[in-house]
Structure formats: structure tokens, C-alpha cells
Amino acid sequence: MGGERVALYVEVAVDRPRPAGASAEGDLGLILSYRIPPDMAVRPGHLVLVPLGGRVTQGIAVATTDTPAVAADKILELLRLVDPDPVLTADQLELGRWIAGYYRCSLYAALALMLPPGVSSQEVVTLHLVPGGRERAGAARLTARQARVLDLLAQAGGVLPADQVRRRLDGGDLNTVARQLEKRGLIERRSALVRPRVGPRHELFVRLAAPAPDGKAPRLGAVQSAALDWLAAPPPAAGNGNGEAPGDGWRAARALYRAVDGAARGTLTRLAEHGLVTLEERVVWRDPLAGVRPPPYAPLLLTGRQGQIWDALAGALEARRTRKPDAPAASYLLHGVTGSGKTEIYLRALGLALRLGMQAIVLVPEIALTPQTMHRFAGRFPGRVALLHSRLGAGERYDQWRQIRDGGFDVVVGSRSAVFAPLPRLGLIILDEEHEWSYKQDSYPYYHTREVALKRAALTGSVVVLGSATPDVATYHRATRPPVTPDPVPGVQWHLLSLPARVGLGRGPDGAEVTTELPMPPVRVVDMRQELRGGNRSIFSMALQQALAATLRAGEQAILFLNRRGSRTFILCRACGYVPTCPQCDIPLVYHADIDLLLCHRCDLHKREPHPCPRCGSPSIKRFGAGTQRVEEEMRHLFPAARVLRWDRDTAARKGAHDDLLGAFVRQQADVLVGTQMIAKGLDLPLVTLVGVISADTGLHLPDFRAGERTFQLLTQVAGRAGRRTAGGQVIVQTYSPEHYAIQAAARHDYRSFYTQDIRFRLAHEYPPFSRMAKLVYSAYSEAACQIEANRLAGVILDLAAGLDEEIEVLGPAPSFMHKLRNRYRWQLLLRGTDLAPLLAQLALPPGWTLDIDPVSML
């Protein structure tokens, strides 16, 4: 043996297969012991394959030991390592334990968030019709669903993947039906792990070989000669995106194939056989920024106020070098109005962190922000910035992850999942637009990026900077008041930093460039009720029409904001009141003029627009309401010469669309940008002087205590796109509720006024931050089953709560705001109390339930 054995057993968090629709909240710690084979070295953080219940499943080694928790003769042997090196560090393992405990998910689900993209082996279950089973079934009494499964298998030749069978069934739990058929001996279920989706990319490279001094020149064809001529020519400059390595003679074979007509692998093989070229397979990095070379982004001058904030952050980073292990983490809430220079503060903090030998993560809430942010940061720190977000290809994400782990980058810029980037010397985490609810994961496990960032900072001793012009009310409260409920990440030292003035560049008396303060753009609130009384039935008020005309005459740019897609929001028969709805989701279908179809914004169902009314036959069935497409149509009608660009989920669906749309607008290839909330989130559009909000009421009256906060944030953020370089910008907000405090505060750019009123409302009604909340949602294909199960669980919770000292309130059960989604009904319960952890620790959830800790939406 090579040395003394350290451990005999390994504790593994396993990826236990679950039925479709089942939740994992009940198995918070499914950790099993396995024997380590004598010839295998296993360390915590390794990705492994293990036997479980007659299947092979994937797991993550979380600890090694010589004393397993169960009898040694009952322990199975670990099968193999998926990767020879551990994929998770000790800090990441600890972070996963915290996520599993706080958000009530399985440990494997928490740790899987940090795995390299695309490396997880996926289990595929197939259903097999037993020979003769179809004939024996003829004499059996089968339910309609059981017979349907057998018919599908018979039509497919006896074998189908379970996912395909599930899609073809009309609702219901396939797992239950399959188990019943398997028990009768009519079908078999088999599972296997398929290979990971991605791995290192290998490419063929070629270079000229030195000919043998006494060798005879072979006879070559025209294509072979052309290939040799191409190889002999000087290579292109570095950075051409071909994976070539100028200077050492090696050239990418794929570049040769493109350059020489008729060249292929056989061409190079024959040249190699003649000894004229050398071939070599190399690992090539897939670079999402190939061919993108951002211009240098030089440091900007700081105002006096910016300088004070920079001194505070610089001191925190310097202190981090001598931080004691038990010292509290430092979190800075940077509250700066739009255009106040927060990005320059971020860049300076990154620069100092890198000089001190640290690494950093920069998080943005929307992929739409990533290209612009990436260009700035890569321009300041060329060659040191990596990109991680979901719109990258799986191979690109995998390669970026490997290079980050191997020390190839010091700064990672990305959206939500970038918080898990495997940086070994992490010292700084920046969360831009910290208030954005897209930082909350909308699928299991339901973690919040902000809390994960704070916990990771506490584990690594990193400094956290949370930036926003409109901070989350609870975050602002944490930064200014002692906590009134148990903090998810206790012991964090909070600091508030303020940038109350917008800044720009000007010229001093001597002509030198100086940093100056700019006024915030004036906001005019237009009461659309008065517009209607005045006879204006356009979706544009007279004030907005006049401002648009003036902006276009001046050669300036405008933004029109409406947080609703589509052309018309619903179709209505004025004779009988019929409204076409989605049969799967039970919500009105939205008309999209570009495809001339009705569309469900939840499940993407498409239908033809009905004419006449299918209920009463009346021709009086019309389109009502407005979305971004309607705004675009109206804009083109009123201003035919204007160049209009629309930016919403419909136009930005393809890869790279965000970057293309933003680039076109910045290059002044459009005069007016129409969009949804994508355009409100931190974009720097220097030539925009007018912002028009078509309707400030879209989300104002939703049954959610955060409705006012969301409205204030959206209005303030979108208003902040105007006048970011020079004075003279303006904002026009159209609303039917001009007196609402959120709209009034947004019109004054007055966060403090809004916060004061909103926190008073929350205190009176015991909403966060004065309580903690959890949302439980049950879904099923039967409305009655939903109601019965929701009432049952509510009773269980009330019984558990009665035995606790902590007072816990149960709101509901009631149908969810999104009552039906993809043919499944949904009922929900809301829990509210100062500390929910003792109750949740005792609560076992059956399949069908989802649990969301600290939900960002009550709907």
C-alpha cells in the first residue's frame, strides 16, 4: 500500500430518485455510509456514484470516517469517482449544510447548486412491457389510466422513457400507475445513469513537420498542396476566436477546413502519413467572450462623498487581511440614487481586492445587465474576468467553471448562480441591485442569493457590498436597526453608506474634466382619469405625446416602459362577457399581434383568436388592454418616422439577444426603446432624455404586502434611466392612482419618505421584517384533493404550533393567486411568526407540497 489509510468509510449525500411532483423537503439529511474500496482515495467534496435501492445514483462525499453510523456488514461499497478531483471545497460543503438547514431542502439538492455545470449524471427511467403482458391485461380489470399506459407501450414496440409516457398522459401521477402495473407483472421499470452532458472539448491541431533531409517529395493533390501553403503562411493575430496558437506553428484544423475548399480530416491524415505535418489533439476552452475585446475602462474621478465611501470600503478590505477567524462578517449597504457612481465604487473595490491577493464575485439580477457590466469590468481588468449565467451554453459554463477553479480568473461576473463560483481566495462579494426579487430562486431549492452571499462571506471572511437605489425595505431595516427576528445569517456587522446625489462629467475653469453633481430628472405624474374626461382615449397622455415629439425633434432617445407583454391583455365578448382563457392555467389568453395568436404567459399555449364569439355567436368580440406590442404599434402610428425597438421576453428569447438589443440602442440605431422591467434594472443609457411609464398601476393593487414597494422600485429605477449624463432629462408617469404614496415618493426620488410609510404599514400588520414568513403550496390535478390536503396540513400545523412557546399564525388555506398552472390546481398556506424554525423542524411534508422560506411573493 502507498501509505497509511486515513478512512475506511465515506458519508455520502445522495440524489435519491423521487416521483414526479414529489417534494424533497421531508428528507433534509439523506446521508448514507459507504465502504471506500482499497484502491480509491476519497475526500469530502468528491462527486461519486453509489448503489441505492438496486439502482446506481449520484452522490457527494461530505465526510470520511473509520466509525460508520450503521453496522459495517450492512454497508455497500462505493462504486467510483465521477471526477478524480473534489469538485467542492470545505467552505462550499459548509455553505450547503446551511442552505439545507435554513431553506429546508435535502443536502444533496443544496450541494448540487455548486456542482460544475453539466457534469451531473442524469437518471433515465424506462418502462418495458413484459412479454405477453398486453394479452394478460385483456382479462384484468384495469383503470383507464393503466390501460392507456399499456397502449402507449404497445404502440412504441414495448419500451418508452417514463418522461415520454408522463407527457402523453392527461394528468395524474405516473409513478403510482406504473407501480400498480409492475405489481401485476405487466410492466417493468428500469433505470440507468446517462453520461454527463458536457466535458472538456478536444480539437485537432496541425503544424508543418520538418521534412526528412533525404526524403523524396510525395506527389500531392491540389487540396493537399493548398493545405500546406495555408500552413506555411503567417497565422492571423491572436484572439481571433479560432483557438489557434500563433508563434508555435500549431493551427486549428477547423480553421484550415474553412480556409481551404475541399480540405477535411482525411487531407491532414494523408499529409501526416507522408511526414509533412504533425497532428495533435488538444483541450480547447470554450470562451463566451471570444472575439469580444472591451475598450479600456479608465478610473473616474470621485466626488467628496464618493471618496468618503471609498475610504470606508478600502479600510474594510485592508482589515480583512488581518481578520481573526471568529470576527463577524462585514456587510455594506450602498444606498445610492440612480447615476450616483456606484459602479465606480465597485470597480475600485475590486481593484484593491485583487492587489491584496483576493478574488471577487459580482452579481447582477438580470442577464440583460450582464453584457454591459461585463464590458466595464473586463475593460478595467482585462483577462481576469469570467462570466457565469444561464444563457451561456453548457460547454461554455463548464469551461468557465473549470478555469475559475484552476485559478484562471480572479473576478466572476454573473447572475444568481455565480454566487457559488469556486474561487479559493474569495474576499469580496458585490450584489448589485440587491432589492431585485429575481435573486430568489424560483424552483427547488428556494434559496435567496443575498442570504447565500452573506453566509458565504461569513464562512470566508469576505466583505459584502449590497448596492441599490431602492433597497429592499427589510435590508434597509437590517442596516439601520437592531433585528427583531432571528437573522438568517447571525453576527453580520451591518453598515449603511449613502450616495444621495447623481454625478456626471463636466469641465472645470481650466478646461480639465471634473466630476460634478447632476440634478435628478423631474417627474410629472399624469392622472389618466383626467385624460379620459378630456376625450383622450389613447394609451399615451397628451403630455407624453408632446414630450415624445420634442425628444425626437432634438435627436435624443426615449424609453417607454410597460410591465406587460403582448398586444392586448385579453379578448372580451361585449354581448355575453365571454373571455378566452387557458384550459391548463385558467387565466385570460393574451393577444400577440406579431404571431396573430392568443398566448398563455404561464404555459406558452397558443390558440387562434375566436370570431365570432364561441359562446353566443355575437360578432362583438374585441381586444382590450395594452402590452408592449400595443405600445410599439401606437408609437409607430403616432410617429411613423421614429425608429422603435422593443425589448421584452418575446424579442429577447434567443441567445445573445440582450446584448444585440442593448448594443443597437446604445449605437443610436433606434430612437425609442419599448420594454418591460428588463429595461428598468441598472442599464446605463447615456443618450436617453425622456422616460415614459405607460401605466404605473400594473402591479400596484395586487394582494401582496410588497405591491407598493415593487411599484416604487420599478418607477424609481426606470425613471433613473433618464438624464444620466447631462441635465435636462424628464420622466412622465401615467397612472389612475396618482395619490398613492409609492407613486408620490417615486415622483420625488424620495426613498426615505417611502420607507417611512411602508415600514409603518408593515409594523402595524406584522409583516417582515417584524416577522418571518413561509409559503406552502400544494398542487394536484383535482381541485377537491387540493382543498382536502390543504385543510389537513393546516390542522397538523396548528396542532404543532400549540405545543410551542412561539406564536405562529396560519393564513389560509386558500386557493393560490395562480390557482391553476399546467392543469394542476394550487392551494396555499402562509405561516407567520417571529421564529418558524422550531415548527418547520417538526413538519413532515408529503409529496405534492413545496415549501418556500422567506418568499418574495405572497401570490
mmCIF file of N, CA and C in Angstrom, residues 564-627:
data_model
loop_
_atom_site.group_PDB
_atom_site.id
_atom_site.type_symbol
_atom_site.label_atom_id
_atom_site.label_comp_id
_atom_site.label_asym_id
_atom_site.label_seq_id
_atom_site.Cartn_x
_atom_site.Cartn_y
_atom_site.Cartn_z
ATOM 1 N N ARG A 564 -45.856 44.658 -19.074
ATOM 2 C CA ARG A 564 -46.810 43.652 -19.553
ATOM 3 C C ARG A 564 -46.512 43.384 -21.024
ATOM 4 N N ARG A 565 -46.341 42.115 -21.353
ATOM 5 C CA ARG A 565 -46.050 41.749 -22.740
ATOM 6 C C ARG A 565 -47.334 41.661 -23.552
ATOM 7 N N GLY A 566 -47.148 41.488 -24.865
ATOM 8 C CA GLY A 566 -48.276 41.247 -25.745
ATOM 9 C C GLY A 566 -48.839 42.520 -26.341
ATOM 10 N N SER A 567 -49.879 42.346 -27.160
ATOM 11 C CA SER A 567 -50.514 43.481 -27.818
ATOM 12 C C SER A 567 -51.757 43.914 -27.054
ATOM 13 N N ARG A 568 -52.645 42.967 -26.780
ATOM 14 C CA ARG A 568 -53.857 43.229 -25.979
ATOM 15 C C ARG A 568 -53.884 42.231 -24.836
ATOM 16 N N THR A 569 -54.310 42.654 -23.660
ATOM 17 C CA THR A 569 -54.206 41.796 -22.487
ATOM 18 C C THR A 569 -55.321 40.759 -22.386
ATOM 19 N N PHE A 570 -56.425 40.973 -23.060
ATOM 20 C CA PHE A 570 -57.466 39.949 -23.068
ATOM 21 C C PHE A 570 -58.448 40.236 -24.201
ATOM 22 N N ILE A 571 -59.257 39.200 -24.531
ATOM 23 C CA ILE A 571 -60.312 39.288 -25.533
ATOM 24 C C ILE A 571 -61.648 39.165 -24.799
ATOM 25 N N LEU A 572 -62.621 40.035 -25.144
ATOM 26 C CA LEU A 572 -63.898 40.042 -24.425
ATOM 27 C C LEU A 572 -65.052 40.150 -25.409
ATOM 28 N N CYS A 573 -66.067 39.315 -25.186
ATOM 29 C CA CYS A 573 -67.314 39.448 -25.931
ATOM 30 C C CYS A 573 -68.213 40.413 -25.174
ATOM 31 N N ARG A 574 -68.516 41.538 -25.799
ATOM 32 C CA ARG A 574 -69.329 42.547 -25.118
ATOM 33 C C ARG A 574 -70.809 42.157 -25.058
ATOM 34 N N ALA A 575 -71.176 41.104 -25.756
ATOM 35 C CA ALA A 575 -72.574 40.669 -25.708
ATOM 36 C C ALA A 575 -72.840 39.746 -24.516
ATOM 37 N N CYS A 576 -71.925 38.788 -24.267
ATOM 38 C CA CYS A 576 -72.187 37.814 -23.198
ATOM 39 C C CYS A 576 -71.105 37.791 -22.125
ATOM 40 N N GLY A 577 -70.001 38.512 -22.324
ATOM 41 C CA GLY A 577 -68.938 38.560 -21.320
ATOM 42 C C GLY A 577 -67.921 37.448 -21.428
ATOM 43 N N TYR A 578 -67.958 36.660 -22.500
ATOM 44 C CA TYR A 578 -67.006 35.553 -22.661
ATOM 45 C C TYR A 578 -65.582 36.079 -22.818
ATOM 46 N N VAL A 579 -64.626 35.475 -22.095
ATOM 47 C CA VAL A 579 -63.197 35.798 -22.202
ATOM 48 C C VAL A 579 -62.444 34.496 -22.463
ATOM 49 N N PRO A 580 -61.716 34.362 -23.579
ATOM 50 C CA PRO A 580 -60.929 33.143 -23.823
ATOM 51 C C PRO A 580 -59.851 32.972 -22.751
ATOM 52 N N THR A 581 -59.819 31.812 -22.135
ATOM 53 C CA THR A 581 -58.838 31.525 -21.092
ATOM 54 C C THR A 581 -58.047 30.274 -21.445
ATOM 55 N N CYS A 582 -56.919 30.112 -20.790
ATOM 56 C CA CYS A 582 -56.102 28.918 -21.000
ATOM 57 C C CYS A 582 -56.752 27.742 -20.288
ATOM 58 N N PRO A 583 -57.016 26.645 -20.974
ATOM 59 C CA PRO A 583 -57.650 25.496 -20.316
ATOM 60 C C PRO A 583 -56.730 24.839 -19.288
ATOM 61 N N GLN A 584 -55.421 25.068 -19.393
ATOM 62 C CA GLN A 584 -54.472 24.447 -18.476
ATOM 63 C C GLN A 584 -54.178 25.318 -17.256
ATOM 64 N N CYS A 585 -54.329 26.654 -17.411
ATOM 65 C CA CYS A 585 -53.942 27.566 -16.329
ATOM 66 C C CYS A 585 -55.080 28.458 -15.859
ATOM 67 N N ASP A 586 -56.184 28.464 -16.581
ATOM 68 C CA ASP A 586 -57.380 29.198 -16.161
ATOM 69 C C ASP A 586 -57.127 30.693 -15.998
ATOM 70 N N ILE A 587 -56.341 31.282 -16.921
ATOM 71 C CA ILE A 587 -56.130 32.725 -16.939
ATOM 72 C C ILE A 587 -56.425 33.230 -18.346
ATOM 73 N N PRO A 588 -56.769 34.532 -18.486
ATOM 74 C CA PRO A 588 -57.061 35.051 -19.825
ATOM 75 C C PRO A 588 -55.858 34.922 -20.758
ATOM 76 N N LEU A 589 -56.125 34.565 -21.991
ATOM 77 C CA LEU A 589 -55.084 34.493 -23.017
ATOM 78 C C LEU A 589 -54.792 35.900 -23.533
ATOM 79 N N VAL A 590 -53.535 36.149 -23.856
ATOM 80 C CA VAL A 590 -53.078 37.471 -24.289
ATOM 81 C C VAL A 590 -52.864 37.455 -25.795
ATOM 82 N N TYR A 591 -53.378 38.484 -26.469
ATOM 83 C CA TYR A 591 -53.217 38.555 -27.924
ATOM 84 C C TYR A 591 -51.850 39.124 -28.270
ATOM 85 N N HIS A 592 -51.129 38.412 -29.170
ATOM 86 C CA HIS A 592 -49.823 38.855 -29.667
ATOM 87 C C HIS A 592 -49.962 39.109 -31.170
ATOM 88 N N ALA A 593 -49.832 40.374 -31.538
ATOM 89 C CA ALA A 593 -50.064 40.749 -32.932
ATOM 90 C C ALA A 593 -48.988 40.202 -33.869
ATOM 91 N N ASP A 594 -47.744 40.059 -33.378
ATOM 92 C CA ASP A 594 -46.665 39.636 -34.275
ATOM 93 C C ASP A 594 -46.853 38.214 -34.773
ATOM 94 N N ILE A 595 -47.539 37.367 -33.975
ATOM 95 C CA ILE A 595 -47.806 35.998 -34.415
ATOM 96 C C ILE A 595 -49.290 35.778 -34.692
ATOM 97 N N ASP A 596 -50.119 36.824 -34.446
ATOM 98 C CA ASP A 596 -51.564 36.772 -34.670
ATOM 99 C C ASP A 596 -52.190 35.579 -33.957
ATOM 100 N N LEU A 597 -51.803 35.397 -32.682
ATOM 101 C CA LEU A 597 -52.321 34.287 -31.890
ATOM 102 C C LEU A 597 -52.554 34.750 -30.460
ATOM 103 N N LEU A 598 -53.414 34.008 -29.751
ATOM 104 C CA LEU A 598 -53.567 34.175 -28.319
ATOM 105 C C LEU A 598 -52.545 33.282 -27.626
ATOM 106 N N LEU A 599 -51.934 33.815 -26.562
ATOM 107 C CA LEU A 599 -50.831 33.116 -25.910
ATOM 108 C C LEU A 599 -51.033 33.114 -24.401
ATOM 109 N N CYS A 600 -50.757 31.960 -23.751
ATOM 110 C CA CYS A 600 -50.757 31.882 -22.295
ATOM 111 C C CYS A 600 -49.353 32.203 -21.800
ATOM 112 N N HIS A 601 -49.226 33.191 -20.927
ATOM 113 C CA HIS A 601 -47.914 33.604 -20.432
ATOM 114 C C HIS A 601 -47.383 32.709 -19.327
ATOM 115 N N ARG A 602 -48.135 31.675 -18.970
ATOM 116 C CA ARG A 602 -47.627 30.728 -17.971
ATOM 117 C C ARG A 602 -47.159 29.425 -18.591
ATOM 118 N N CYS A 603 -47.928 28.870 -19.515
ATOM 119 C CA CYS A 603 -47.550 27.564 -20.074
ATOM 120 C C CYS A 603 -47.241 27.621 -21.561
ATOM 121 N N ASP A 604 -47.340 28.811 -22.173
ATOM 122 C CA ASP A 604 -46.988 29.031 -23.579
ATOM 123 C C ASP A 604 -47.967 28.373 -24.549
ATOM 124 N N LEU A 605 -49.181 28.061 -24.135
ATOM 125 C CA LEU A 605 -50.194 27.523 -25.041
ATOM 126 C C LEU A 605 -50.580 28.585 -26.073
ATOM 127 N N HIS A 606 -50.762 28.180 -27.331
ATOM 128 C CA HIS A 606 -51.146 29.087 -28.410
ATOM 129 C C HIS A 606 -52.526 28.690 -28.935
ATOM 130 N N LYS A 607 -53.364 29.705 -29.232
ATOM 131 C CA LYS A 607 -54.676 29.437 -29.809
ATOM 132 C C LYS A 607 -55.025 30.533 -30.805
ATOM 133 N N ARG A 608 -55.881 30.186 -31.742
ATOM 134 C CA ARG A 608 -56.398 31.181 -32.688
ATOM 135 C C ARG A 608 -57.388 32.115 -31.981
ATOM 136 N N GLU A 609 -57.448 33.330 -32.435
ATOM 137 C CA GLU A 609 -58.409 34.283 -31.892
ATOM 138 C C GLU A 609 -59.809 33.916 -32.392
ATOM 139 N N PRO A 610 -60.807 33.805 -31.478
ATOM 140 C CA PRO A 610 -62.143 33.345 -31.906
ATOM 141 C C PRO A 610 -62.945 34.465 -32.569
ATOM 142 N N HIS A 611 -63.599 34.128 -33.664
ATOM 143 C CA HIS A 611 -64.547 35.024 -34.351
ATOM 144 C C HIS A 611 -65.579 34.152 -35.044
ATOM 145 N N PRO A 612 -66.860 34.310 -34.783
ATOM 146 C CA PRO A 612 -67.481 35.161 -33.752
ATOM 147 C C PRO A 612 -67.311 34.539 -32.365
ATOM 148 N N CYS A 613 -68.048 35.076 -31.378
ATOM 149 C CA CYS A 613 -67.959 34.544 -30.019
ATOM 150 C C CYS A 613 -68.396 33.083 -30.006
ATOM 151 N N PRO A 614 -67.563 32.162 -29.491
ATOM 152 C CA PRO A 614 -67.932 30.741 -29.483
ATOM 153 C C PRO A 614 -69.059 30.426 -28.505
ATOM 154 N N ARG A 615 -69.364 31.353 -27.575
ATOM 155 C CA ARG A 615 -70.430 31.081 -26.612
ATOM 156 C C ARG A 615 -71.786 31.536 -27.146
ATOM 157 N N CYS A 616 -71.870 32.785 -27.666
ATOM 158 C CA CYS A 616 -73.188 33.302 -28.068
ATOM 159 C C CYS A 616 -73.277 33.607 -29.562
ATOM 160 N N GLY A 617 -72.172 33.490 -30.287
ATOM 161 C CA GLY A 617 -72.193 33.747 -31.719
ATOM 162 C C GLY A 617 -72.154 35.206 -32.107
ATOM 163 N N SER A 618 -72.017 36.120 -31.143
ATOM 164 C CA SER A 618 -72.010 37.556 -31.445
ATOM 165 C C SER A 618 -70.696 37.956 -32.123
ATOM 166 N N PRO A 619 -70.761 38.895 -33.073
ATOM 167 C CA PRO A 619 -69.532 39.409 -33.676
ATOM 168 C C PRO A 619 -68.838 40.452 -32.781
ATOM 169 N N SER A 620 -69.460 40.802 -31.661
ATOM 170 C CA SER A 620 -68.932 41.864 -30.799
ATOM 171 C C SER A 620 -67.882 41.321 -29.833
ATOM 172 N N ILE A 621 -66.925 40.598 -30.365
ATOM 173 C CA ILE A 621 -65.837 40.096 -29.529
ATOM 174 C C ILE A 621 -64.592 40.883 -29.916
ATOM 175 N N LYS A 622 -64.034 41.626 -28.960
ATOM 176 C CA LYS A 622 -62.993 42.604 -29.255
ATOM 177 C C LYS A 622 -61.783 42.408 -28.344
ATOM 178 N N ARG A 623 -60.694 43.089 -28.739
ATOM 179 C CA ARG A 623 -59.459 43.070 -27.936
ATOM 180 C C ARG A 623 -59.444 44.280 -27.003
ATOM 181 N N PHE A 624 -58.962 44.046 -25.760
ATOM 182 C CA PHE A 624 -58.898 45.116 -24.769
ATOM 183 C C PHE A 624 -57.536 45.096 -24.076
ATOM 184 N N GLY A 625 -57.215 46.228 -23.438
ATOM 185 C CA GLY A 625 -55.974 46.330 -22.680
ATOM 186 C C GLY A 625 -54.782 46.604 -23.577
ATOM 187 N N ALA A 626 -53.609 46.669 -22.962
ATOM 188 C CA ALA A 626 -52.405 47.011 -23.710
ATOM 189 C C ALA A 626 -51.197 46.307 -23.123
ATOM 190 N N GLY A 627 -50.298 45.891 -24.015
ATOM 191 C CA GLY A 627 -48.998 45.342 -23.637
ATOM 192 C C GLY A 627 -47.928 46.045 -24.443
#
